[in-house]
mmCIF file of C-alpha atoms in Angstrom:
data_model
loop_
_atom_site.group_PDB
_atom_site.id
_atom_site.type_symbol
_atom_site.label_atom_id
_atom_site.label_comp_id
_atom_site.label_asym_id
_atom_site.label_seq_id
_atom_site.Cartn_x
_atom_site.Cartn_y
_atom_site.Cartn_z
ATOM 1 C CA UNK A 14 -7.752 -15.143 -25.028
ATOM 2 C CA UNK A 15 -11.260 -14.942 -23.737
ATOM 3 C CA UNK A 16 -12.631 -17.348 -21.187
ATOM 4 C CA UNK A 17 -16.276 -18.277 -21.029
ATOM 5 C CA UNK A 18 -17.573 -18.882 -17.524
ATOM 6 C CA UNK A 19 -20.591 -21.138 -17.747
ATOM 7 C CA UNK A 20 -21.398 -20.335 -14.112
ATOM 8 C CA UNK A 21 -21.807 -16.586 -14.729
ATOM 9 C CA UNK A 22 -25.273 -15.263 -13.803
ATOM 10 C CA UNK A 23 -27.830 -15.007 -16.572
ATOM 11 C CA UNK A 24 -29.934 -11.890 -16.900
ATOM 12 C CA UNK A 25 -33.539 -11.954 -17.964
ATOM 13 C CA UNK A 26 -36.482 -9.638 -17.526
ATOM 14 C CA UNK A 27 -39.119 -10.381 -14.879
ATOM 15 C CA UNK A 28 -42.347 -11.436 -16.494
ATOM 16 C CA UNK A 29 -45.881 -11.071 -15.299
ATOM 17 C CA UNK A 30 -47.528 -8.541 -13.049
ATOM 18 C CA UNK A 31 -45.866 -7.518 -9.769
ATOM 19 C CA UNK A 32 -47.320 -9.432 -6.827
ATOM 20 C CA UNK A 33 -50.009 -7.569 -4.961
ATOM 21 C CA UNK A 34 -48.925 -6.133 -1.642
ATOM 22 C CA UNK A 35 -50.797 -7.465 1.367
ATOM 23 C CA UNK A 36 -50.703 -6.393 4.969
ATOM 24 C CA UNK A 37 -48.568 -3.857 6.753
ATOM 25 C CA UNK A 38 -45.110 -4.123 8.344
ATOM 26 C CA UNK A 39 -43.430 -1.925 10.965
ATOM 27 C CA UNK A 40 -39.849 -2.172 12.202
ATOM 28 C CA UNK A 41 -38.567 -0.887 15.537
ATOM 29 C CA UNK A 42 -34.997 -0.833 16.746
ATOM 30 C CA UNK A 43 -34.267 -2.084 20.232
ATOM 31 C CA UNK A 44 -31.344 -0.108 21.641
ATOM 32 C CA UNK A 45 -29.241 -0.264 24.799
ATOM 33 C CA UNK A 46 -29.895 3.329 25.748
ATOM 34 C CA UNK A 47 -31.785 5.471 28.264
ATOM 35 C CA UNK A 48 -34.206 7.789 26.446
ATOM 36 C CA UNK A 49 -35.039 9.629 29.698
ATOM 37 C CA UNK A 50 -31.378 10.584 30.192
ATOM 38 C CA UNK A 51 -30.667 12.256 26.865
ATOM 39 C CA UNK A 52 -30.479 8.885 25.097
ATOM 40 C CA UNK A 53 -27.308 7.863 26.917
ATOM 41 C CA UNK A 54 -25.994 4.513 25.595
ATOM 42 C CA UNK A 55 -25.748 1.650 28.069
ATOM 43 C CA UNK A 56 -23.385 -1.299 28.278
ATOM 44 C CA UNK A 57 -22.956 -4.486 30.257
ATOM 45 C CA UNK A 58 -23.604 -8.222 30.309
ATOM 46 C CA UNK A 59 -26.852 -9.601 28.875
ATOM 47 C CA UNK A 60 -27.870 -12.514 31.087
ATOM 48 C CA UNK A 61 -31.261 -13.206 29.498
ATOM 49 C CA UNK A 62 -32.953 -12.173 26.259
ATOM 50 C CA UNK A 63 -36.035 -13.726 24.713
ATOM 51 C CA UNK A 64 -39.151 -12.380 23.063
ATOM 52 C CA UNK A 65 -42.560 -14.048 22.721
ATOM 53 C CA UNK A 66 -44.529 -14.487 19.501
ATOM 54 C CA UNK A 67 -41.469 -14.539 17.271
ATOM 55 C CA UNK A 68 -42.103 -16.490 14.054
ATOM 56 C CA UNK A 69 -39.490 -17.824 11.670
ATOM 57 C CA UNK A 70 -41.398 -16.432 8.736
ATOM 58 C CA UNK A 71 -44.561 -14.469 8.164
ATOM 59 C CA UNK A 72 -47.552 -16.536 7.183
ATOM 60 C CA UNK A 73 -50.827 -14.889 6.190
ATOM 61 C CA UNK A 74 -50.625 -11.406 7.731
ATOM 62 C CA UNK A 75 -54.390 -10.918 7.525
ATOM 63 C CA UNK A 76 -54.986 -13.894 9.789
ATOM 64 C CA UNK A 77 -51.814 -14.403 11.794
ATOM 65 C CA UNK A 78 -49.799 -11.312 12.778
ATOM 66 C CA UNK A 79 -46.136 -12.241 12.900
ATOM 67 C CA UNK A 80 -43.034 -10.971 14.678
ATOM 68 C CA UNK A 81 -39.572 -11.198 13.151
ATOM 69 C CA UNK A 82 -36.501 -10.744 15.333
ATOM 70 C CA UNK A 83 -33.148 -9.837 13.782
ATOM 71 C CA UNK A 84 -30.836 -9.721 16.804
ATOM 72 C CA UNK A 85 -27.099 -9.267 17.119
ATOM 73 C CA UNK A 86 -27.149 -10.029 20.847
ATOM 74 C CA UNK A 87 -28.090 -13.149 22.771
ATOM 75 C CA UNK A 88 -27.953 -14.281 26.379
ATOM 76 C CA UNK A 89 -24.356 -14.442 27.575
ATOM 77 C CA UNK A 90 -23.090 -11.661 25.296
ATOM 78 C CA UNK A 91 -21.710 -8.339 26.495
ATOM 79 C CA UNK A 92 -22.785 -4.994 25.082
ATOM 80 C CA UNK A 93 -19.533 -3.052 24.932
ATOM 81 C CA UNK A 94 -18.765 0.614 24.392
ATOM 82 C CA UNK A 95 -16.947 -0.068 21.133
ATOM 83 C CA UNK A 96 -19.937 -0.620 18.866
ATOM 84 C CA UNK A 97 -23.351 0.797 18.105
ATOM 85 C CA UNK A 98 -25.803 0.162 21.004
ATOM 86 C CA UNK A 99 -28.440 -1.453 18.761
ATOM 87 C CA UNK A 100 -29.533 -4.813 20.138
ATOM 88 C CA UNK A 101 -32.041 -5.944 17.523
ATOM 89 C CA UNK A 102 -34.480 -5.024 14.820
ATOM 90 C CA UNK A 103 -37.994 -6.250 15.560
ATOM 91 C CA UNK A 104 -40.525 -6.324 12.732
ATOM 92 C CA UNK A 105 -44.246 -6.763 13.177
ATOM 93 C CA UNK A 106 -46.675 -7.558 10.373
ATOM 94 C CA UNK A 107 -50.443 -7.403 10.293
ATOM 95 C CA UNK A 108 -53.386 -6.667 8.080
ATOM 96 C CA UNK A 109 -53.028 -2.924 8.736
ATOM 97 C CA UNK A 110 -50.889 -0.409 10.627
ATOM 98 C CA UNK A 111 -52.819 -0.800 13.865
ATOM 99 C CA UNK A 112 -52.602 -4.602 13.913
ATOM 100 C CA UNK A 113 -48.866 -4.567 13.151
ATOM 101 C CA UNK A 114 -48.227 -1.911 15.807
ATOM 102 C CA UNK A 115 -50.179 -3.641 18.547
ATOM 103 C CA UNK A 116 -48.639 -7.028 17.756
ATOM 104 C CA UNK A 117 -45.195 -5.449 18.118
ATOM 105 C CA UNK A 118 -46.181 -3.766 21.386
ATOM 106 C CA UNK A 119 -47.418 -7.027 22.908
ATOM 107 C CA UNK A 120 -44.233 -8.876 21.941
ATOM 108 C CA UNK A 121 -41.922 -6.134 23.221
ATOM 109 C CA UNK A 122 -43.898 -5.812 26.453
ATOM 110 C CA UNK A 123 -43.452 -9.532 27.116
ATOM 111 C CA UNK A 124 -39.700 -9.478 26.425
ATOM 112 C CA UNK A 125 -37.573 -11.275 29.002
ATOM 113 C CA UNK A 126 -34.476 -9.128 29.456
ATOM 114 C CA UNK A 127 -31.720 -9.123 32.043
ATOM 115 C CA UNK A 128 -29.100 -6.631 30.987
ATOM 116 C CA UNK A 129 -28.425 -2.916 30.526
ATOM 117 C CA UNK A 130 -31.328 -0.489 30.272
ATOM 118 C CA UNK A 131 -33.098 -0.408 26.918
ATOM 119 C CA UNK A 132 -35.584 1.798 25.092
ATOM 120 C CA UNK A 133 -38.296 -0.895 25.182
ATOM 121 C CA UNK A 134 -40.734 1.149 27.303
ATOM 122 C CA UNK A 135 -40.536 4.039 24.858
ATOM 123 C CA UNK A 136 -41.150 1.709 21.904
ATOM 124 C CA UNK A 137 -44.219 0.157 23.549
ATOM 125 C CA UNK A 138 -45.672 3.560 24.390
ATOM 126 C CA UNK A 139 -45.167 4.881 20.857
ATOM 127 C CA UNK A 140 -46.651 1.784 19.230
ATOM 128 C CA UNK A 141 -49.868 2.252 21.256
ATOM 129 C CA UNK A 142 -50.126 6.042 20.983
ATOM 130 C CA UNK A 143 -53.157 7.334 19.040
ATOM 131 C CA UNK A 144 -51.363 9.763 16.719
ATOM 132 C CA UNK A 145 -48.762 7.155 15.807
ATOM 133 C CA UNK A 146 -51.446 4.573 15.051
ATOM 134 C CA UNK A 147 -53.170 7.123 12.829
ATOM 135 C CA UNK A 148 -49.904 7.884 11.025
ATOM 136 C CA UNK A 149 -49.813 11.489 12.240
ATOM 137 C CA UNK A 150 -46.086 11.727 12.952
ATOM 138 C CA UNK A 151 -43.456 14.350 12.209
ATOM 139 C CA UNK A 152 -39.878 15.027 13.299
ATOM 140 C CA UNK A 153 -41.380 16.905 16.262
ATOM 141 C CA UNK A 154 -43.237 13.801 17.475
ATOM 142 C CA UNK A 155 -41.293 13.315 20.719
ATOM 143 C CA UNK A 156 -41.472 16.985 21.669
ATOM 144 C CA UNK A 157 -45.228 16.957 21.079
ATOM 145 C CA UNK A 158 -45.840 13.662 22.887
ATOM 146 C CA UNK A 159 -43.816 13.693 26.147
ATOM 147 C CA UNK A 160 -46.112 11.056 27.653
ATOM 148 C CA UNK A 161 -44.427 8.330 25.574
ATOM 149 C CA UNK A 162 -41.368 8.616 27.849
ATOM 150 C CA UNK A 163 -43.365 7.586 30.926
ATOM 151 C CA UNK A 164 -43.209 4.195 32.629
ATOM 152 C CA UNK A 165 -45.380 1.606 30.848
ATOM 153 C CA UNK A 166 -45.661 -1.032 33.571
ATOM 154 C CA UNK A 167 -48.627 -0.594 35.955
ATOM 155 C CA UNK A 168 -47.716 0.156 39.561
ATOM 156 C CA UNK A 169 -49.515 -2.998 40.742
ATOM 157 C CA UNK A 170 -47.319 -5.179 38.512
ATOM 158 C CA UNK A 171 -44.135 -3.485 39.758
ATOM 159 C CA UNK A 172 -45.210 -3.925 43.398
ATOM 160 C CA UNK A 173 -45.985 -7.624 42.882
ATOM 161 C CA UNK A 174 -42.567 -8.132 41.250
ATOM 162 C CA UNK A 175 -40.843 -6.358 44.155
ATOM 163 C CA UNK A 176 -42.695 -8.548 46.647
ATOM 164 C CA UNK A 177 -41.582 -11.662 44.773
ATOM 165 C CA UNK A 178 -37.984 -10.391 44.712
ATOM 166 C CA UNK A 179 -38.020 -9.647 48.456
ATOM 167 C CA UNK A 180 -39.534 -12.989 49.454
ATOM 168 C CA UNK A 181 -37.152 -14.914 47.161
ATOM 169 C CA UNK A 182 -34.199 -13.088 48.756
ATOM 170 C CA UNK A 183 -35.543 -13.869 52.229
ATOM 171 C CA UNK A 184 -35.925 -17.522 51.236
ATOM 172 C CA UNK A 185 -32.285 -17.509 50.097
ATOM 173 C CA UNK A 186 -31.160 -16.213 53.482
ATOM 174 C CA UNK A 187 -33.398 -18.734 55.250
ATOM 175 C CA UNK A 188 -31.624 -21.493 53.310
ATOM 176 C CA UNK A 189 -28.206 -20.208 54.339
ATOM 177 C CA UNK A 190 -27.211 -17.797 51.565
ATOM 178 C CA UNK A 191 -24.790 -15.127 52.842
ATOM 179 C CA UNK A 192 -25.559 -11.418 52.729
ATOM 180 C CA UNK A 193 -23.027 -8.655 52.205
ATOM 181 C CA UNK A 194 -22.494 -5.693 54.522
ATOM 182 C CA UNK A 195 -25.271 -3.764 52.740
ATOM 183 C CA UNK A 196 -27.787 -6.519 53.528
ATOM 184 C CA UNK A 197 -28.046 -7.673 49.903
ATOM 185 C CA UNK A 198 -27.912 -11.412 49.245
ATOM 186 C CA UNK A 199 -24.643 -12.459 47.634
ATOM 187 C CA UNK A 200 -25.391 -14.174 44.323
ATOM 188 C CA UNK A 201 -23.648 -15.113 41.103
ATOM 189 C CA UNK A 202 -22.092 -12.470 38.906
ATOM 190 C CA UNK A 203 -19.418 -9.886 39.562
ATOM 191 C CA UNK A 204 -18.753 -9.619 43.288
ATOM 192 C CA UNK A 205 -17.582 -6.608 45.218
ATOM 193 C CA UNK A 206 -14.707 -7.101 47.646
ATOM 194 C CA UNK A 207 -17.167 -6.974 50.562
ATOM 195 C CA UNK A 208 -19.450 -9.592 49.016
ATOM 196 C CA UNK A 209 -16.517 -11.858 48.199
ATOM 197 C CA UNK A 210 -15.439 -11.633 51.842
ATOM 198 C CA UNK A 211 -18.970 -12.463 53.018
ATOM 199 C CA UNK A 212 -19.028 -15.460 50.692
ATOM 200 C CA UNK A 213 -15.656 -16.703 51.968
ATOM 201 C CA UNK A 214 -16.733 -16.329 55.604
ATOM 202 C CA UNK A 215 -19.961 -18.202 54.884
ATOM 203 C CA UNK A 216 -18.038 -21.059 53.245
ATOM 204 C CA UNK A 217 -15.758 -21.419 56.267
ATOM 205 C CA UNK A 218 -18.423 -20.888 58.908
ATOM 206 C CA UNK A 219 -21.819 -21.882 57.506
ATOM 207 C CA UNK A 220 -24.741 -20.495 59.442
ATOM 208 C CA UNK A 221 -26.999 -23.165 60.977
ATOM 209 C CA UNK A 222 -30.454 -23.344 59.459
ATOM 210 C CA UNK A 223 -33.045 -22.504 62.102
ATOM 211 C CA UNK A 224 -35.972 -21.798 59.792
ATOM 212 C CA UNK A 225 -38.451 -19.026 60.437
ATOM 213 C CA UNK A 226 -39.624 -20.043 63.899
ATOM 214 C CA UNK A 227 -39.260 -17.525 66.708
ATOM 215 C CA UNK A 228 -40.340 -17.655 70.341
ATOM 216 C CA UNK A 229 -41.763 -14.148 70.146
ATOM 217 C CA UNK A 230 -43.672 -12.340 67.416
ATOM 218 C CA UNK A 231 -41.021 -11.308 64.853
ATOM 219 C CA UNK A 232 -40.753 -7.780 63.517
ATOM 220 C CA UNK A 233 -41.090 -7.019 59.851
ATOM 221 C CA UNK A 234 -37.944 -6.884 57.752
ATOM 222 C CA UNK A 235 -37.645 -4.447 54.854
ATOM 223 C CA UNK A 236 -36.080 -4.758 51.416
ATOM 224 C CA UNK A 237 -36.236 -1.879 48.952
ATOM 225 C CA UNK A 238 -36.086 -2.158 45.181
ATOM 226 C CA UNK A 239 -35.856 0.430 42.426
ATOM 227 C CA UNK A 240 -37.176 0.515 38.882
ATOM 228 C CA UNK A 241 -35.852 3.668 37.292
ATOM 229 C CA UNK A 242 -36.602 6.513 39.695
ATOM 230 C CA UNK A 243 -39.363 4.569 41.455
ATOM 231 C CA UNK A 244 -38.582 2.869 44.785
ATOM 232 C CA UNK A 245 -40.707 0.098 46.299
ATOM 233 C CA UNK A 246 -40.241 -0.968 49.929
ATOM 234 C CA UNK A 247 -41.432 -4.448 50.894
ATOM 235 C CA UNK A 248 -42.044 -5.271 54.555
ATOM 236 C CA UNK A 249 -42.305 -8.988 55.329
ATOM 237 C CA UNK A 250 -41.832 -11.520 58.101
ATOM 238 C CA UNK A 251 -41.712 -15.292 58.340
ATOM 239 C CA UNK A 252 -43.992 -17.172 60.673
ATOM 240 C CA UNK A 253 -43.885 -20.865 61.490
ATOM 241 C CA UNK A 254 -45.700 -21.945 58.333
ATOM 242 C CA UNK A 255 -46.039 -18.905 56.121
ATOM 243 C CA UNK A 256 -44.721 -15.552 54.952
ATOM 244 C CA UNK A 257 -46.615 -12.392 55.860
ATOM 245 C CA UNK A 258 -46.679 -8.927 54.266
ATOM 246 C CA UNK A 259 -47.359 -5.724 56.151
ATOM 247 C CA UNK A 260 -50.332 -3.472 55.447
ATOM 248 C CA UNK A 261 -47.881 -0.837 54.178
ATOM 249 C CA UNK A 262 -46.678 -3.271 51.527
ATOM 250 C CA UNK A 263 -50.095 -4.231 50.171
ATOM 251 C CA UNK A 264 -51.097 -0.535 50.377
ATOM 252 C CA UNK A 265 -54.867 -1.101 50.391
ATOM 253 C CA UNK A 266 -54.538 -2.820 47.038
ATOM 254 C CA UNK A 267 -55.405 -6.403 46.112
ATOM 255 C CA UNK A 268 -55.214 -9.140 48.725
ATOM 256 C CA UNK A 269 -51.777 -10.745 48.325
ATOM 257 C CA UNK A 270 -50.789 -13.990 50.020
ATOM 258 C CA UNK A 271 -47.539 -15.909 49.655
ATOM 259 C CA UNK A 272 -48.331 -19.524 48.761
ATOM 260 C CA UNK A 273 -44.779 -20.938 48.516
ATOM 261 C CA UNK A 274 -41.343 -19.411 48.223
ATOM 262 C CA UNK A 275 -37.909 -20.607 47.135
ATOM 263 C CA UNK A 276 -34.860 -18.571 46.072
ATOM 264 C CA UNK A 277 -35.837 -19.096 42.408
ATOM 265 C CA UNK A 278 -39.645 -19.024 42.438
ATOM 266 C CA UNK A 279 -42.423 -17.407 44.433
ATOM 267 C CA UNK A 280 -46.075 -18.379 44.104
ATOM 268 C CA UNK A 281 -48.507 -15.680 45.159
ATOM 269 C CA UNK A 282 -52.273 -15.481 45.369
ATOM 270 C CA UNK A 283 -53.496 -12.066 44.213
ATOM 271 C CA UNK A 284 -57.201 -11.546 44.872
ATOM 272 C CA UNK A 285 -57.616 -15.320 44.796
ATOM 273 C CA UNK A 286 -55.732 -15.859 41.524
ATOM 274 C CA UNK A 287 -52.478 -17.778 41.928
ATOM 275 C CA UNK A 288 -49.477 -16.628 39.896
ATOM 276 C CA UNK A 289 -45.901 -17.814 39.611
ATOM 277 C CA UNK A 290 -42.926 -15.476 39.651
ATOM 278 C CA UNK A 291 -39.508 -16.691 38.576
ATOM 279 C CA UNK A 292 -36.689 -14.811 40.276
ATOM 280 C CA UNK A 293 -33.051 -14.655 39.213
ATOM 281 C CA UNK A 294 -30.443 -12.564 40.966
ATOM 282 C CA UNK A 295 -27.062 -11.283 39.831
ATOM 283 C CA UNK A 296 -25.479 -8.924 42.303
ATOM 284 C CA UNK A 297 -28.005 -6.195 43.093
ATOM 285 C CA UNK A 298 -29.921 -6.876 39.862
ATOM 286 C CA UNK A 299 -33.033 -9.023 40.299
ATOM 287 C CA UNK A 300 -34.995 -10.225 37.264
ATOM 288 C CA UNK A 301 -38.607 -11.167 37.989
ATOM 289 C CA UNK A 302 -40.531 -12.968 35.246
ATOM 290 C CA UNK A 303 -44.280 -13.498 35.439
ATOM 291 C CA UNK A 304 -47.275 -13.724 33.099
ATOM 292 C CA UNK A 305 -47.141 -9.909 32.965
ATOM 293 C CA UNK A 306 -43.641 -9.958 31.472
ATOM 294 C CA UNK A 307 -40.107 -9.519 32.775
ATOM 295 C CA UNK A 308 -38.866 -6.718 35.041
ATOM 296 C CA UNK A 309 -35.314 -6.002 36.133
ATOM 297 C CA UNK A 310 -35.253 -4.456 39.604
ATOM 298 C CA UNK A 311 -32.273 -3.112 41.503
ATOM 299 C CA UNK A 312 -32.101 -3.911 45.207
ATOM 300 C CA UNK A 313 -31.025 -0.885 47.178
ATOM 301 C CA UNK A 314 -28.525 -1.367 50.010
ATOM 302 C CA UNK A 315 -29.995 -1.487 53.472
ATOM 303 C CA UNK A 316 -27.010 0.426 54.806
ATOM 304 C CA UNK A 317 -25.235 3.198 52.931
ATOM 305 C CA UNK A 318 -21.459 3.180 52.834
ATOM 306 C CA UNK A 319 -20.367 6.775 53.578
ATOM 307 C CA UNK A 320 -17.266 6.302 51.433
ATOM 308 C CA UNK A 321 -19.495 5.623 48.420
ATOM 309 C CA UNK A 322 -21.050 9.081 48.551
ATOM 310 C CA UNK A 323 -19.604 11.541 46.084
ATOM 311 C CA UNK A 324 -18.371 14.801 47.570
ATOM 312 C CA UNK A 325 -19.746 18.104 46.243
ATOM 313 C CA UNK A 326 -17.933 19.100 43.076
ATOM 314 C CA UNK A 327 -17.327 15.511 41.996
ATOM 315 C CA UNK A 328 -17.455 14.848 38.277
ATOM 316 C CA UNK A 329 -18.705 11.307 37.680
ATOM 317 C CA UNK A 330 -18.677 9.208 34.521
ATOM 318 C CA UNK A 331 -22.265 8.990 33.272
ATOM 319 C CA UNK A 332 -21.520 5.827 31.294
ATOM 320 C CA UNK A 333 -18.663 3.455 30.418
ATOM 321 C CA UNK A 334 -16.366 4.780 27.718
ATOM 322 C CA UNK A 335 -12.949 6.108 26.753
ATOM 323 C CA UNK A 336 -11.521 9.483 27.749
ATOM 324 C CA UNK A 337 -10.637 11.256 24.484
ATOM 325 C CA UNK A 338 -9.892 14.766 25.719
ATOM 326 C CA UNK A 339 -9.248 16.733 28.920
ATOM 327 C CA UNK A 340 -9.816 20.486 28.952
ATOM 328 C CA UNK A 341 -8.167 21.545 32.217
ATOM 329 C CA UNK A 342 -5.256 20.762 34.514
ATOM 330 C CA UNK A 343 -4.955 20.432 38.267
ATOM 331 C CA UNK A 344 -4.919 23.884 39.827
ATOM 332 C CA UNK A 345 -6.847 25.555 37.013
ATOM 333 C CA UNK A 346 -9.727 27.858 37.898
ATOM 334 C CA UNK A 347 -12.866 26.680 36.130
ATOM 335 C CA UNK A 348 -16.159 28.425 35.511
ATOM 336 C CA UNK A 349 -19.679 27.083 35.905
ATOM 337 C CA UNK A 350 -20.644 25.140 32.801
ATOM 338 C CA UNK A 351 -17.069 24.726 31.606
ATOM 339 C CA UNK A 352 -16.285 21.528 29.711
ATOM 340 C CA UNK A 353 -13.705 19.471 31.617
ATOM 341 C CA UNK A 354 -13.648 15.931 30.212
ATOM 342 C CA UNK A 355 -14.831 14.331 26.957
ATOM 343 C CA UNK A 356 -15.802 10.641 26.924
ATOM 344 C CA UNK A 357 -16.491 8.577 23.806
ATOM 345 C CA UNK A 358 -18.935 5.703 24.054
ATOM 346 C CA UNK A 359 -20.685 3.798 21.268
ATOM 347 C CA UNK A 360 -19.755 6.223 18.480
ATOM 348 C CA UNK A 361 -20.990 9.196 20.522
ATOM 349 C CA UNK A 362 -19.029 11.937 22.244
ATOM 350 C CA UNK A 363 -20.196 13.094 25.673
ATOM 351 C CA UNK A 364 -19.019 16.231 27.440
ATOM 352 C CA UNK A 365 -18.740 16.388 31.230
ATOM 353 C CA UNK A 366 -19.105 19.895 32.613
ATOM 354 C CA UNK A 367 -18.996 21.434 36.059
ATOM 355 C CA UNK A 368 -22.063 23.107 37.540
ATOM 356 C CA UNK A 369 -20.180 25.683 39.595
ATOM 357 C CA UNK A 370 -16.979 27.711 39.554
ATOM 358 C CA UNK A 371 -13.980 26.521 41.535
ATOM 359 C CA UNK A 372 -10.504 25.034 41.352
ATOM 360 C CA UNK A 373 -9.713 21.676 39.768
ATOM 361 C CA UNK A 374 -8.246 19.896 42.805
ATOM 362 C CA UNK A 375 -8.186 16.312 41.526
ATOM 363 C CA UNK A 376 -7.952 14.763 38.061
ATOM 364 C CA UNK A 377 -8.059 10.986 38.189
ATOM 365 C CA UNK A 378 -8.016 10.092 34.491
ATOM 366 C CA UNK A 379 -5.873 10.677 31.418
ATOM 367 C CA UNK A 380 -6.583 10.568 27.686
ATOM 368 C CA UNK A 381 -7.064 6.958 26.600
ATOM 369 C CA UNK A 382 -8.280 5.702 29.978
ATOM 370 C CA UNK A 383 -11.311 3.412 30.123
ATOM 371 C CA UNK A 384 -13.910 4.558 32.648
ATOM 372 C CA UNK A 385 -16.945 2.848 34.114
ATOM 373 C CA UNK A 386 -20.306 4.348 34.987
ATOM 374 C CA UNK A 387 -20.237 6.272 38.276
ATOM 375 C CA UNK A 388 -16.441 6.417 38.354
ATOM 376 C CA UNK A 389 -15.004 9.574 39.962
ATOM 377 C CA UNK A 390 -13.117 11.475 37.263
ATOM 378 C CA UNK A 391 -12.305 14.832 38.842
ATOM 379 C CA UNK A 392 -13.064 17.026 41.856
ATOM 380 C CA UNK A 393 -13.767 20.752 41.761
ATOM 381 C CA UNK A 394 -13.270 22.611 45.049
ATOM 382 C CA UNK A 395 -15.956 24.955 46.323
ATOM 383 C CA UNK A 396 -19.718 24.659 46.614
ATOM 384 C CA UNK A 397 -20.683 22.780 43.460
ATOM 385 C CA UNK A 398 -22.972 19.986 42.507
ATOM 386 C CA UNK A 399 -22.271 16.841 40.496
ATOM 387 C CA UNK A 400 -21.002 17.372 36.981
ATOM 388 C CA UNK A 401 -23.526 17.154 34.193
ATOM 389 C CA UNK A 402 -23.315 15.810 30.684
ATOM 390 C CA UNK A 403 -24.277 17.461 27.428
#
């Protein structure tokens, strides 16, 4: 018996001429990875993620360049090691390749992001590079254009963000926020044991608020922040009615004055133009958002814990992941460059090798163990450097 399904789809040929194509579209893929470190995938909590100029749909691409965001991650999510590190696909449309590329670059540059490291700087550089705009690209593009891996944010913007982060932290302390043993303000997020202790002590014995007044001229305090390999030291002090920056901090650049400061916002006058900087802290991570975009800085500890320093010959986990193989046992003699541990993260296998010959004295992981970035995995005796990853 045959059954007729009246709801089955009907087939019919398309009639008429195909619609004319208009404009140009380019898609980039935003990844949680570090292109400067052999594209190592990154993981962690995403505390903020937004992108300007995103439109629900493209209108007339010749008059209104649009940005489409197809994201699988939003604020509050965690990028784990169990899936692909792609965060989103971002599509730009314009009247031609150049307009679409530059519209994408502007949107990506203004992205507010508080989470693991991404490839956004690389994307912005490529989208503005002359050969790419001209369509002159091959599979050797990255090798032929090493400049696209360089930092995109101007040094003046990074310095202003670091100043805002330092003054906001100082304002937190002035209002009674506790600081851990490393001198870093204790904030929301995952707390170390030392920071948790500092928070508990502060709750039991709150420090009296005495403001910034001092009988004698106060010395400058210093907070240091890092963006990638770049470190920015900010020297500041609080007077009766204002915050001051040292000459070393302004570095013969624009005239910078602190107008007002709270733990969440700093208003600064830069060469007479007032700007607002929103500051949000989570542990040592400080996100500074301004009209120039969003930067995630890492505050460096004022005091180094000797126990946190890795001994020579230490093999450290370069990223979070799962140990899938171990190639040596305690007591084995290993050669320089020998593969010791294999870690799988985000569908990729990473090999940890030793840089020098020696004896495997310690092995702190087993197959199946989950490891975190910077975790000590093994120790090779003898004069050797940190393990490297291939």
